[in-house]
Amino acid sequence: MVVLRRLGGFATRAALWVPACRLVLERAFSLHKGHSVKDMETTFQLVRNIIPPLTTKKHKGQDGRIGIIGGCQEYTGAPYFAAISALKVGADLTHVFCTKEAAPVIKSYSPELIVHPVLDSATAVRDVETWLPRLHTLVVGPGLGRDDALLQNVKGILEKSKAKGVPLVVDADGLWLIAQQPSLIQGYPKAVLTPNYMEFSRLYEAVLRDPVDSNDHHGAVLRLSQALGNLTIVQKGERDVISDGEQVLVCSQEGSSRRCGGQGDLLSGSLGVLVHWALLAGSEKTNGLNPLLVAAFGACALTRQCNKQAFQKSGRSTTTTDMIAEVGPAFKKLFET
Ligand SMILES: NC(=O)C1=CN([C@@H]2O[C@H](COP(=O)(O)OP(=O)(O)OC[C@H]3O[C@@H](n4cnc5c(N)ncnc54)[C@H](OP(=O)(O)O)[C@@H]3O)[C@@H](O)[C@H]2O)[C@@H](O)CC1
Ligand SMILES: Nc1ncnc2c1ncn2[C@@H]1O[C@H](COP(=O)(O)OP(=O)(O)OP(=O)(O)O)[C@@H](O)[C@H]1O
Ligand SMILES: [Mg+2]
């Protein structure tokens, strides 16, 4: 099984526990080829269990209506990547809430996205709030930027989303905001954070007031999750480390050495859909494992597989657009064969 159960309930105990268990963890995951295939396969099966069947009995929207909060003057690619990835994974509708200036640009990338030019308006919070009851997950941050007025609106949107119990994936500049004010997300059980290297360090230092121990990734993710009230955290990197403060999963699905920008956006958009599916399926379908951990593992594995397949075709010229073209085939290969 690719899961470690934590023995103690507090950060101090976990700190002692993690080094002792790391050997077990690493043996259980993919560092040792003998164990990797079987153990990864166990988690893949849990991901397969949460995927809703395609039937003729469903109506449009049931398999996912995903909102993306992001898109500003500088960044229009990131919210597009997240939204189109959510559709390609299997969501029925995606809504991008961005600034007025960014909206026509994002619309022009794809007719498949619904784009709301509201994020910099005086009524932004109310405008997004009216959509919240119809959204299954909100992905907050891709291409959001760090403008104070915009972030102030996003604070309001986070508060309204929590009050309505909307699941949240927080990425990119959404994590910048959380690092300024961790209480915005602390203790909200339906949140998943997806920091890259920099975002993780920033958040860790803001919350734990300590530099990250770069020799102890698993312990660091576990401790940050606990300090934030057991939020699910995905630390992206050479291997993705995922924890809800109780358990640690590692995803080391083969990707490639190509590190073009936008891969994290593909991950957060995909995760938006998988979070919806996982929460709908519940823990009976995940053998008691936190459904958000299963969703996170699925999104990481999928992103890395897209990276691998795109790289096989395009090599050094691989971009995130090439990876998005692989979402369908990669999903099928990992979860439907
Ligand atoms: N096409 C688009 O529209 C895209 C838009 N995007 C959007 O951009 C916004 C900002 O996001 P972000 O990720 O660039 O910001 P941030 O957290 O400051 O990190 C950047 C700094 O971290 C460093 N660094 C990174 N990894 C590291 C490592 N492993 N180890 C060490 N250092 C590392 C690296 O430092 P450097 O090497 O440059 O010194 C880099 O300068 C956000 O809205 C996002 O969504 C992107 O989604 C891409 C596609
Ligand atoms: N060194 C690595 N080797 C293999 N895969 C990696 C490596 N670093 C990151 N990844 C994978 O790339 C994906 C995106 O992670 P990354 O750290 O690039 O996010 P990001 O910086 O937020 O991306 P973005 O440019 O979209 O903002 C994840 O699926 C992660 O597993
Ligand atoms: Mg990113």
Short mmCIF file of C-alpha atoms and ligand atoms in Angstrom, two decimals:
data_model
loop_
_atom_site.label_atom_id
_atom_site.label_comp_id
_atom_site.label_asym_id
_atom_site.label_seq_id
_atom_site.Cartn_x
_atom_site.Cartn_y
_atom_site.Cartn_z
CA MET A 1 0.00 0.00 0.00
CA VAL A 2 1.35 3.42 -0.82
CA VAL A 3 0.24 4.98 2.42
CA LEU A 4 1.87 5.52 5.75
CA ARG A 5 -0.32 5.89 8.76
CA ARG A 6 0.88 8.47 11.23
CA LEU A 7 1.12 7.27 14.78
CA GLY A 8 0.94 10.52 16.72
CA GLY A 9 -1.39 13.47 16.53
CA PHE A 10 0.97 16.39 16.85
CA ALA A 11 3.70 17.99 14.85
CA THR A 12 6.34 17.26 17.46
CA ARG A 13 5.54 13.57 17.46
CA ALA A 14 5.38 13.52 13.70
CA ALA A 15 8.80 15.09 13.50
CA LEU A 16 10.16 12.14 15.44
CA TRP A 17 8.11 9.67 13.50
CA VAL A 18 8.91 10.73 10.00
CA PRO A 19 12.64 9.97 9.85
CA ALA A 20 12.03 6.57 11.43
CA CYS A 21 9.46 5.75 8.80
CA ARG A 22 11.16 7.20 5.80
CA LEU A 23 12.87 3.95 4.99
CA VAL A 24 9.54 2.19 5.01
CA LEU A 25 7.99 4.93 2.93
CA GLU A 26 10.70 4.92 0.34
CA ARG A 27 10.63 1.16 0.17
CA ALA A 28 6.88 1.25 -0.21
CA PHE A 29 6.96 3.70 -3.06
CA SER A 30 8.94 3.83 -6.18
CA LEU A 31 12.53 4.23 -5.18
CA HIS A 32 12.85 0.48 -5.15
CA LYS A 33 11.68 -0.93 -8.39
CA GLY A 34 10.68 -4.27 -6.86
CA HIS A 35 7.92 -2.61 -4.85
CA SER A 36 7.00 0.28 -7.06
CA VAL A 37 4.81 -1.33 -9.67
CA LYS A 38 2.55 -3.12 -7.23
CA ASP A 39 2.32 -0.21 -4.78
CA MET A 40 1.69 2.47 -7.36
CA GLU A 41 -0.87 0.14 -8.88
CA THR A 42 -2.81 0.01 -5.58
CA THR A 43 -3.23 3.78 -5.59
CA PHE A 44 -4.02 3.87 -9.28
CA GLN A 45 -6.86 1.45 -8.57
CA LEU A 46 -8.25 3.87 -5.98
CA VAL A 47 -8.14 6.65 -8.57
CA ARG A 48 -9.98 4.42 -11.03
CA ASN A 49 -12.62 3.78 -8.35
CA ILE A 50 -13.52 7.48 -8.10
CA ILE A 51 -13.92 8.08 -11.84
CA PRO A 52 -17.62 8.39 -12.66
CA PRO A 53 -18.88 6.08 -15.39
CA LEU A 54 -19.87 7.64 -18.71
CA THR A 55 -23.57 6.90 -19.12
CA THR A 56 -26.40 8.25 -21.24
CA LYS A 57 -28.42 9.01 -18.11
CA LYS A 58 -26.49 12.09 -17.04
CA HIS A 59 -27.11 15.71 -17.86
CA LYS A 60 -24.55 18.35 -18.79
CA GLY A 61 -22.73 19.58 -15.73
CA GLN A 62 -22.97 16.46 -13.58
CA ASP A 63 -19.41 15.34 -14.25
CA GLY A 64 -18.05 18.71 -13.18
CA ARG A 65 -18.56 22.44 -13.27
CA ILE A 66 -15.18 23.88 -12.35
CA GLY A 67 -14.36 27.53 -11.62
CA ILE A 68 -10.90 29.05 -12.10
CA ILE A 69 -10.00 32.27 -10.29
CA GLY A 70 -7.13 33.84 -12.23
CA GLY A 71 -6.14 35.71 -15.33
CA CYS A 72 -4.81 39.27 -15.28
CA GLN A 73 -2.89 41.65 -17.49
CA GLU A 74 0.36 39.65 -17.34
CA TYR A 75 -0.94 36.10 -17.25
CA THR A 76 -3.62 34.74 -19.53
CA GLY A 77 -2.04 31.37 -20.36
CA ALA A 78 -2.17 29.91 -16.85
CA PRO A 79 -5.97 30.13 -16.30
CA TYR A 80 -6.51 28.87 -19.84
CA PHE A 81 -4.25 25.85 -19.22
CA ALA A 82 -6.06 25.06 -15.96
CA ALA A 83 -9.54 25.43 -17.45
CA ILE A 84 -8.92 23.50 -20.66
CA SER A 85 -7.19 20.71 -18.69
CA ALA A 86 -10.26 20.39 -16.45
CA LEU A 87 -12.44 19.98 -19.56
CA LYS A 88 -10.06 17.48 -21.15
CA VAL A 89 -9.99 15.39 -17.97
CA GLY A 90 -13.77 15.17 -18.10
CA ALA A 91 -15.46 18.21 -16.56
CA ASP A 92 -18.53 19.36 -18.49
CA LEU A 93 -18.16 23.12 -17.99
CA THR A 94 -15.41 25.46 -16.86
CA HIS A 95 -15.82 29.07 -15.79
CA VAL A 96 -12.84 31.43 -15.71
CA PHE A 97 -13.21 34.49 -13.46
CA CYS A 98 -10.53 36.97 -14.54
CA THR A 99 -9.93 40.69 -14.97
CA LYS A 100 -11.74 42.69 -17.62
CA GLU A 101 -8.60 43.11 -19.69
CA ALA A 102 -7.69 39.42 -19.64
CA ALA A 103 -11.13 38.14 -20.60
CA PRO A 104 -11.14 38.70 -24.39
CA VAL A 105 -7.66 37.23 -24.59
CA ILE A 106 -8.63 34.07 -22.73
CA LYS A 107 -11.85 33.74 -24.74
CA SER A 108 -9.86 33.95 -27.93
CA TYR A 109 -7.78 30.92 -26.97
CA SER A 110 -10.82 28.67 -26.86
CA PRO A 111 -14.57 28.81 -27.48
CA GLU A 112 -14.97 26.07 -24.89
CA LEU A 113 -14.37 28.24 -21.85
CA ILE A 114 -16.97 30.42 -20.16
CA VAL A 115 -15.18 33.62 -19.22
CA HIS A 116 -16.37 36.19 -16.68
CA PRO A 117 -14.54 39.57 -16.74
CA VAL A 118 -15.32 40.36 -13.10
CA LEU A 119 -12.26 39.90 -10.92
CA ASP A 120 -11.19 43.55 -10.84
CA SER A 121 -14.68 44.99 -10.59
CA ALA A 122 -16.09 46.57 -7.43
CA THR A 123 -18.68 43.78 -7.30
CA ALA A 124 -16.24 40.90 -7.86
CA VAL A 125 -17.07 38.99 -4.68
CA ARG A 126 -20.81 39.21 -5.28
CA ASP A 127 -20.42 38.33 -8.96
CA VAL A 128 -18.48 35.15 -8.18
CA GLU A 129 -20.72 34.34 -5.19
CA THR A 130 -23.77 34.07 -7.43
CA TRP A 131 -22.02 31.29 -9.34
CA LEU A 132 -20.73 29.38 -6.32
CA PRO A 133 -23.80 27.19 -5.78
CA ARG A 134 -23.35 25.89 -9.33
CA LEU A 135 -19.63 25.13 -9.05
CA HIS A 136 -18.24 21.80 -7.84
CA THR A 137 -14.67 23.02 -7.25
CA LEU A 138 -12.90 26.37 -7.38
CA VAL A 139 -9.25 26.47 -8.50
CA VAL A 140 -7.78 29.66 -7.10
CA GLY A 141 -4.58 31.24 -8.33
CA PRO A 142 -3.32 30.29 -11.81
CA GLY A 143 -2.28 33.56 -13.46
CA LEU A 144 -3.92 35.64 -10.74
CA GLY A 145 -0.97 37.99 -10.23
CA ARG A 146 -0.23 39.81 -7.00
CA ASP A 147 -2.12 43.07 -7.33
CA ASP A 148 -3.40 44.07 -3.89
CA ALA A 149 -6.90 45.05 -4.98
CA LEU A 150 -7.32 41.78 -6.85
CA LEU A 151 -6.06 39.76 -3.90
CA GLN A 152 -8.48 41.60 -1.64
CA ASN A 153 -11.33 40.41 -3.87
CA VAL A 154 -9.97 36.87 -3.82
CA LYS A 155 -9.96 36.95 -0.01
CA GLY A 156 -13.68 37.69 -0.13
CA ILE A 157 -14.23 34.89 -2.66
CA LEU A 158 -12.36 32.42 -0.44
CA GLU A 159 -14.52 33.40 2.56
CA LYS A 160 -17.75 32.95 0.58
CA SER A 161 -16.55 29.63 -0.86
CA LYS A 162 -15.72 28.27 2.59
CA ALA A 163 -19.07 29.38 3.96
CA LYS A 164 -20.78 27.45 1.15
CA GLY A 165 -18.53 24.39 1.51
CA VAL A 166 -17.12 24.65 -2.01
CA PRO A 167 -13.97 22.51 -2.43
CA LEU A 168 -10.88 24.62 -3.15
CA VAL A 169 -7.66 23.93 -5.01
CA VAL A 170 -5.20 26.72 -4.23
CA ASP A 171 -2.23 27.18 -6.56
CA ALA A 172 0.26 29.82 -7.76
CA ASP A 173 -0.61 33.36 -6.60
CA GLY A 174 -3.46 31.95 -4.52
CA LEU A 175 -0.65 30.45 -2.43
CA TRP A 176 1.04 33.85 -2.28
CA LEU A 177 -2.13 35.18 -0.69
CA ILE A 178 -2.31 32.25 1.75
CA ALA A 179 1.31 32.87 2.76
CA GLN A 180 0.34 36.46 3.67
CA GLN A 181 -2.66 35.27 5.67
CA PRO A 182 -2.71 31.52 6.43
CA SER A 183 -5.87 31.88 8.53
CA LEU A 184 -7.76 32.33 5.25
CA ILE A 185 -7.52 28.61 4.58
CA GLN A 186 -6.38 27.07 7.89
CA GLY A 187 -8.60 24.20 9.00
CA TYR A 188 -10.82 24.15 5.91
CA PRO A 189 -11.12 20.42 5.24
CA LYS A 190 -12.04 20.70 1.56
CA ALA A 191 -8.87 22.50 0.48
CA VAL A 192 -5.90 21.18 -1.48
CA LEU A 193 -2.76 23.31 -1.88
CA THR A 194 -0.41 22.63 -4.81
CA PRO A 195 2.85 24.53 -4.16
CA ASN A 196 5.92 24.33 -6.35
CA TYR A 197 9.37 24.56 -4.75
CA MET A 198 9.26 28.34 -4.15
CA GLU A 199 5.62 28.42 -3.09
CA PHE A 200 6.21 25.62 -0.59
CA SER A 201 9.21 27.38 1.00
CA ARG A 202 7.30 30.65 1.26
CA LEU A 203 4.30 29.01 2.84
CA TYR A 204 6.34 26.84 5.19
CA GLU A 205 8.33 29.81 6.48
CA ALA A 206 5.20 31.92 6.88
CA VAL A 207 3.35 29.23 8.84
CA LEU A 208 6.09 27.41 10.78
CA ARG A 209 8.51 30.34 11.10
CA ASP A 210 11.39 28.04 10.22
CA PRO A 211 13.34 27.36 7.02
CA VAL A 212 12.47 24.14 5.19
CA ASP A 213 14.78 21.20 5.84
CA SER A 214 15.58 20.25 2.26
CA ASN A 215 16.67 16.78 3.41
CA ASP A 216 13.26 15.96 4.82
CA HIS A 217 10.57 16.59 2.19
CA HIS A 218 8.09 14.16 3.68
CA GLY A 219 8.41 15.58 7.18
CA ALA A 220 8.12 19.13 5.88
CA VAL A 221 4.92 18.42 3.96
CA LEU A 222 3.46 16.51 6.90
CA ARG A 223 4.29 19.32 9.34
CA LEU A 224 2.92 22.08 7.12
CA SER A 225 -0.29 20.15 6.58
CA GLN A 226 -0.73 19.68 10.32
CA ALA A 227 0.03 23.31 11.06
CA LEU A 228 -2.66 24.31 8.57
CA GLY A 229 -5.22 22.04 10.21
CA ASN A 230 -4.67 18.92 8.08
CA LEU A 231 -5.16 20.51 4.70
CA THR A 232 -4.12 18.31 1.81
CA ILE A 233 -0.81 19.55 0.39
CA VAL A 234 0.89 18.52 -2.85
CA GLN A 235 4.55 19.50 -2.91
CA LYS A 236 5.45 19.37 -6.61
CA GLY A 237 8.96 18.42 -7.67
CA GLU A 238 11.14 15.61 -8.93
CA ARG A 239 8.79 13.45 -6.91
CA ASP A 240 5.45 14.84 -5.78
CA VAL A 241 4.92 14.48 -2.03
CA ILE A 242 1.28 14.53 -0.93
CA SER A 243 0.01 14.65 2.65
CA ASP A 244 -3.05 15.43 4.72
CA GLY A 245 -1.03 15.53 7.93
CA GLU A 246 -2.00 11.93 8.66
CA GLN A 247 -0.60 10.09 5.70
CA VAL A 248 2.02 10.64 3.05
CA LEU A 249 1.87 9.55 -0.57
CA VAL A 250 4.59 9.96 -3.13
CA CYS A 251 4.00 10.12 -6.87
CA SER A 252 7.05 9.37 -8.95
CA GLN A 253 5.30 8.47 -12.18
CA GLU A 254 7.84 8.87 -14.97
CA GLY A 255 7.68 12.30 -16.63
CA SER A 256 10.55 13.92 -18.49
CA SER A 257 13.29 16.45 -17.94
CA ARG A 258 11.40 19.16 -19.79
CA ARG A 259 10.28 21.89 -17.35
CA CYS A 260 8.31 24.35 -19.49
CA GLY A 261 5.97 26.73 -17.66
CA GLY A 262 2.32 25.79 -17.32
CA GLN A 263 2.64 22.18 -16.17
CA GLY A 264 1.48 23.16 -12.70
CA ASP A 265 -1.58 24.79 -14.24
CA LEU A 266 -2.42 21.55 -16.02
CA LEU A 267 -2.11 19.82 -12.66
CA SER A 268 -4.33 22.25 -10.72
CA GLY A 269 -7.05 22.25 -13.38
CA SER A 270 -7.08 18.44 -13.53
CA LEU A 271 -7.13 18.29 -9.77
CA GLY A 272 -10.21 20.52 -9.71
CA VAL A 273 -12.15 17.76 -11.48
CA LEU A 274 -10.64 14.87 -9.56
CA VAL A 275 -11.44 16.58 -6.25
CA HIS A 276 -15.09 16.77 -7.26
CA TRP A 277 -15.15 13.13 -8.32
CA ALA A 278 -13.30 11.97 -5.20
CA LEU A 279 -15.59 13.79 -2.78
CA LEU A 280 -18.63 12.49 -4.63
CA ALA A 281 -17.30 8.93 -4.50
CA GLY A 282 -16.41 9.18 -0.80
CA SER A 283 -14.05 7.08 1.27
CA GLU A 284 -15.90 3.79 0.61
CA LYS A 285 -14.46 3.95 -2.90
CA THR A 286 -10.97 4.77 -1.65
CA ASN A 287 -10.62 2.00 0.94
CA GLY A 288 -10.88 4.54 3.74
CA LEU A 289 -8.06 6.68 2.38
CA ASN A 290 -8.77 10.45 2.35
CA PRO A 291 -10.42 11.00 -1.07
CA LEU A 292 -8.48 14.25 -1.51
CA LEU A 293 -5.20 12.32 -1.32
CA VAL A 294 -6.43 9.98 -4.04
CA ALA A 295 -7.50 12.93 -6.20
CA ALA A 296 -4.10 14.58 -5.72
CA PHE A 297 -2.22 11.41 -6.59
CA GLY A 298 -4.33 11.03 -9.73
CA ALA A 299 -3.67 14.60 -10.89
CA CYS A 300 0.09 14.29 -10.28
CA ALA A 301 0.35 10.97 -12.10
CA LEU A 302 -1.69 12.30 -15.02
CA THR A 303 0.40 15.49 -15.36
CA ARG A 304 3.63 13.55 -15.32
CA GLN A 305 2.33 11.01 -17.84
CA CYS A 306 1.26 13.86 -20.16
CA ASN A 307 4.76 15.27 -19.81
CA LYS A 308 6.30 11.91 -20.71
CA GLN A 309 4.10 11.35 -23.76
CA ALA A 310 4.50 14.90 -25.05
CA PHE A 311 8.26 14.68 -24.62
CA GLN A 312 8.39 11.43 -26.58
CA LYS A 313 6.88 13.29 -29.53
CA SER A 314 8.35 16.79 -29.22
CA GLY A 315 11.51 16.44 -27.14
CA ARG A 316 13.06 19.73 -26.16
CA SER A 317 10.37 21.72 -27.96
CA THR A 318 7.63 20.29 -25.71
CA THR A 319 5.30 22.94 -24.32
CA THR A 320 2.24 22.75 -22.09
CA THR A 321 -0.01 22.85 -25.18
CA ASP A 322 1.63 19.59 -26.31
CA MET A 323 0.96 18.12 -22.86
CA ILE A 324 -2.70 19.13 -22.96
CA ALA A 325 -3.04 17.24 -26.25
CA GLU A 326 -1.93 14.15 -24.31
CA VAL A 327 -4.51 14.43 -21.49
CA GLY A 328 -6.99 12.10 -23.20
CA PRO A 329 -4.52 9.35 -24.18
CA ALA A 330 -2.64 9.63 -20.86
CA PHE A 331 -5.85 9.41 -18.84
CA LYS A 332 -6.90 6.35 -20.81
CA LYS A 333 -3.53 4.68 -20.36
CA LEU A 334 -3.35 5.28 -16.62
CA PHE A 335 -6.95 4.94 -15.52
CA GLU A 336 -9.02 3.21 -18.18
CA THR A 337 -6.98 0.21 -19.30
N1 LIG B 1 1.78 31.06 -19.51
C1 LIG B 1 1.39 31.60 -18.35
O1 LIG B 1 0.55 32.49 -18.30
C2 LIG B 1 1.99 31.10 -17.08
C3 LIG B 1 1.83 31.84 -15.95
N2 LIG B 1 2.25 31.40 -14.74
C4 LIG B 1 1.88 32.24 -13.60
O2 LIG B 1 2.96 33.01 -13.20
C5 LIG B 1 2.71 33.50 -11.90
C6 LIG B 1 3.93 33.31 -11.02
O3 LIG B 1 4.16 31.90 -10.85
P1 LIG B 1 5.61 31.34 -10.63
O4 LIG B 1 5.53 29.89 -10.44
O5 LIG B 1 6.47 31.80 -11.77
O6 LIG B 1 6.02 32.14 -9.32
P2 LIG B 1 6.99 31.93 -8.07
O7 LIG B 1 6.34 31.13 -7.02
O8 LIG B 1 7.49 33.25 -7.66
O9 LIG B 1 8.16 31.06 -8.61
C7 LIG B 1 9.00 31.58 -9.58
C8 LIG B 1 10.42 31.57 -9.07
O10 LIG B 1 10.70 30.42 -8.32
C9 LIG B 1 12.02 29.97 -8.58
N3 LIG B 1 11.94 28.51 -8.65
C10 LIG B 1 10.94 27.80 -9.18
N4 LIG B 1 11.15 26.50 -9.06
C11 LIG B 1 12.32 26.37 -8.41
C12 LIG B 1 13.08 25.27 -7.99
N5 LIG B 1 12.65 23.99 -8.19
N6 LIG B 1 14.21 25.51 -7.34
C13 LIG B 1 14.63 26.79 -7.12
N7 LIG B 1 13.94 27.87 -7.51
C14 LIG B 1 12.81 27.66 -8.15
C15 LIG B 1 12.47 30.64 -9.84
O11 LIG B 1 13.57 31.42 -9.53
P3 LIG B 1 14.71 31.81 -10.63
O12 LIG B 1 15.21 30.52 -11.18
O13 LIG B 1 13.98 32.61 -11.69
O14 LIG B 1 15.69 32.58 -9.87
C16 LIG B 1 11.32 31.54 -10.23
O15 LIG B 1 11.72 32.88 -10.43
C17 LIG B 1 1.50 32.71 -11.40
O16 LIG B 1 0.34 33.47 -11.55
C18 LIG B 1 1.47 31.55 -12.34
O17 LIG B 1 0.20 30.94 -12.44
C19 LIG B 1 2.82 30.09 -14.57
O18 LIG B 1 1.73 29.27 -14.21
C20 LIG B 1 3.51 29.61 -15.82
C21 LIG B 1 2.69 29.79 -17.07
N1 LIG B 2 12.26 17.72 -11.42
C1 LIG B 2 11.11 17.21 -11.86
N2 LIG B 2 11.05 16.00 -12.44
C2 LIG B 2 9.90 15.49 -12.88
N3 LIG B 2 8.72 16.11 -12.78
C3 LIG B 2 8.71 17.31 -12.20
C4 LIG B 2 9.89 17.94 -11.70
N4 LIG B 2 9.56 19.14 -11.18
C5 LIG B 2 8.24 19.27 -11.35
N5 LIG B 2 7.72 18.18 -11.96
C6 LIG B 2 6.32 17.95 -12.33
O1 LIG B 2 5.85 19.05 -13.10
C7 LIG B 2 4.53 19.39 -12.71
C8 LIG B 2 4.49 20.86 -12.37
O2 LIG B 2 5.35 21.12 -11.30
P1 LIG B 2 6.13 22.51 -11.21
O3 LIG B 2 6.97 22.48 -10.00
O4 LIG B 2 6.78 22.81 -12.54
O5 LIG B 2 4.88 23.48 -11.02
P2 LIG B 2 4.77 25.03 -11.24
O6 LIG B 2 6.09 25.71 -11.01
O7 LIG B 2 3.64 25.48 -10.42
O8 LIG B 2 4.36 25.12 -12.79
P3 LIG B 2 3.75 26.36 -13.57
O9 LIG B 2 4.79 26.74 -14.55
O10 LIG B 2 2.51 25.86 -14.21
O11 LIG B 2 3.45 27.43 -12.56
C9 LIG B 2 4.15 18.47 -11.55
O12 LIG B 2 3.35 17.42 -12.05
C10 LIG B 2 5.47 17.90 -11.09
O13 LIG B 2 5.32 16.56 -10.70
MG MG B 3 2.50 27.27 -10.76
#
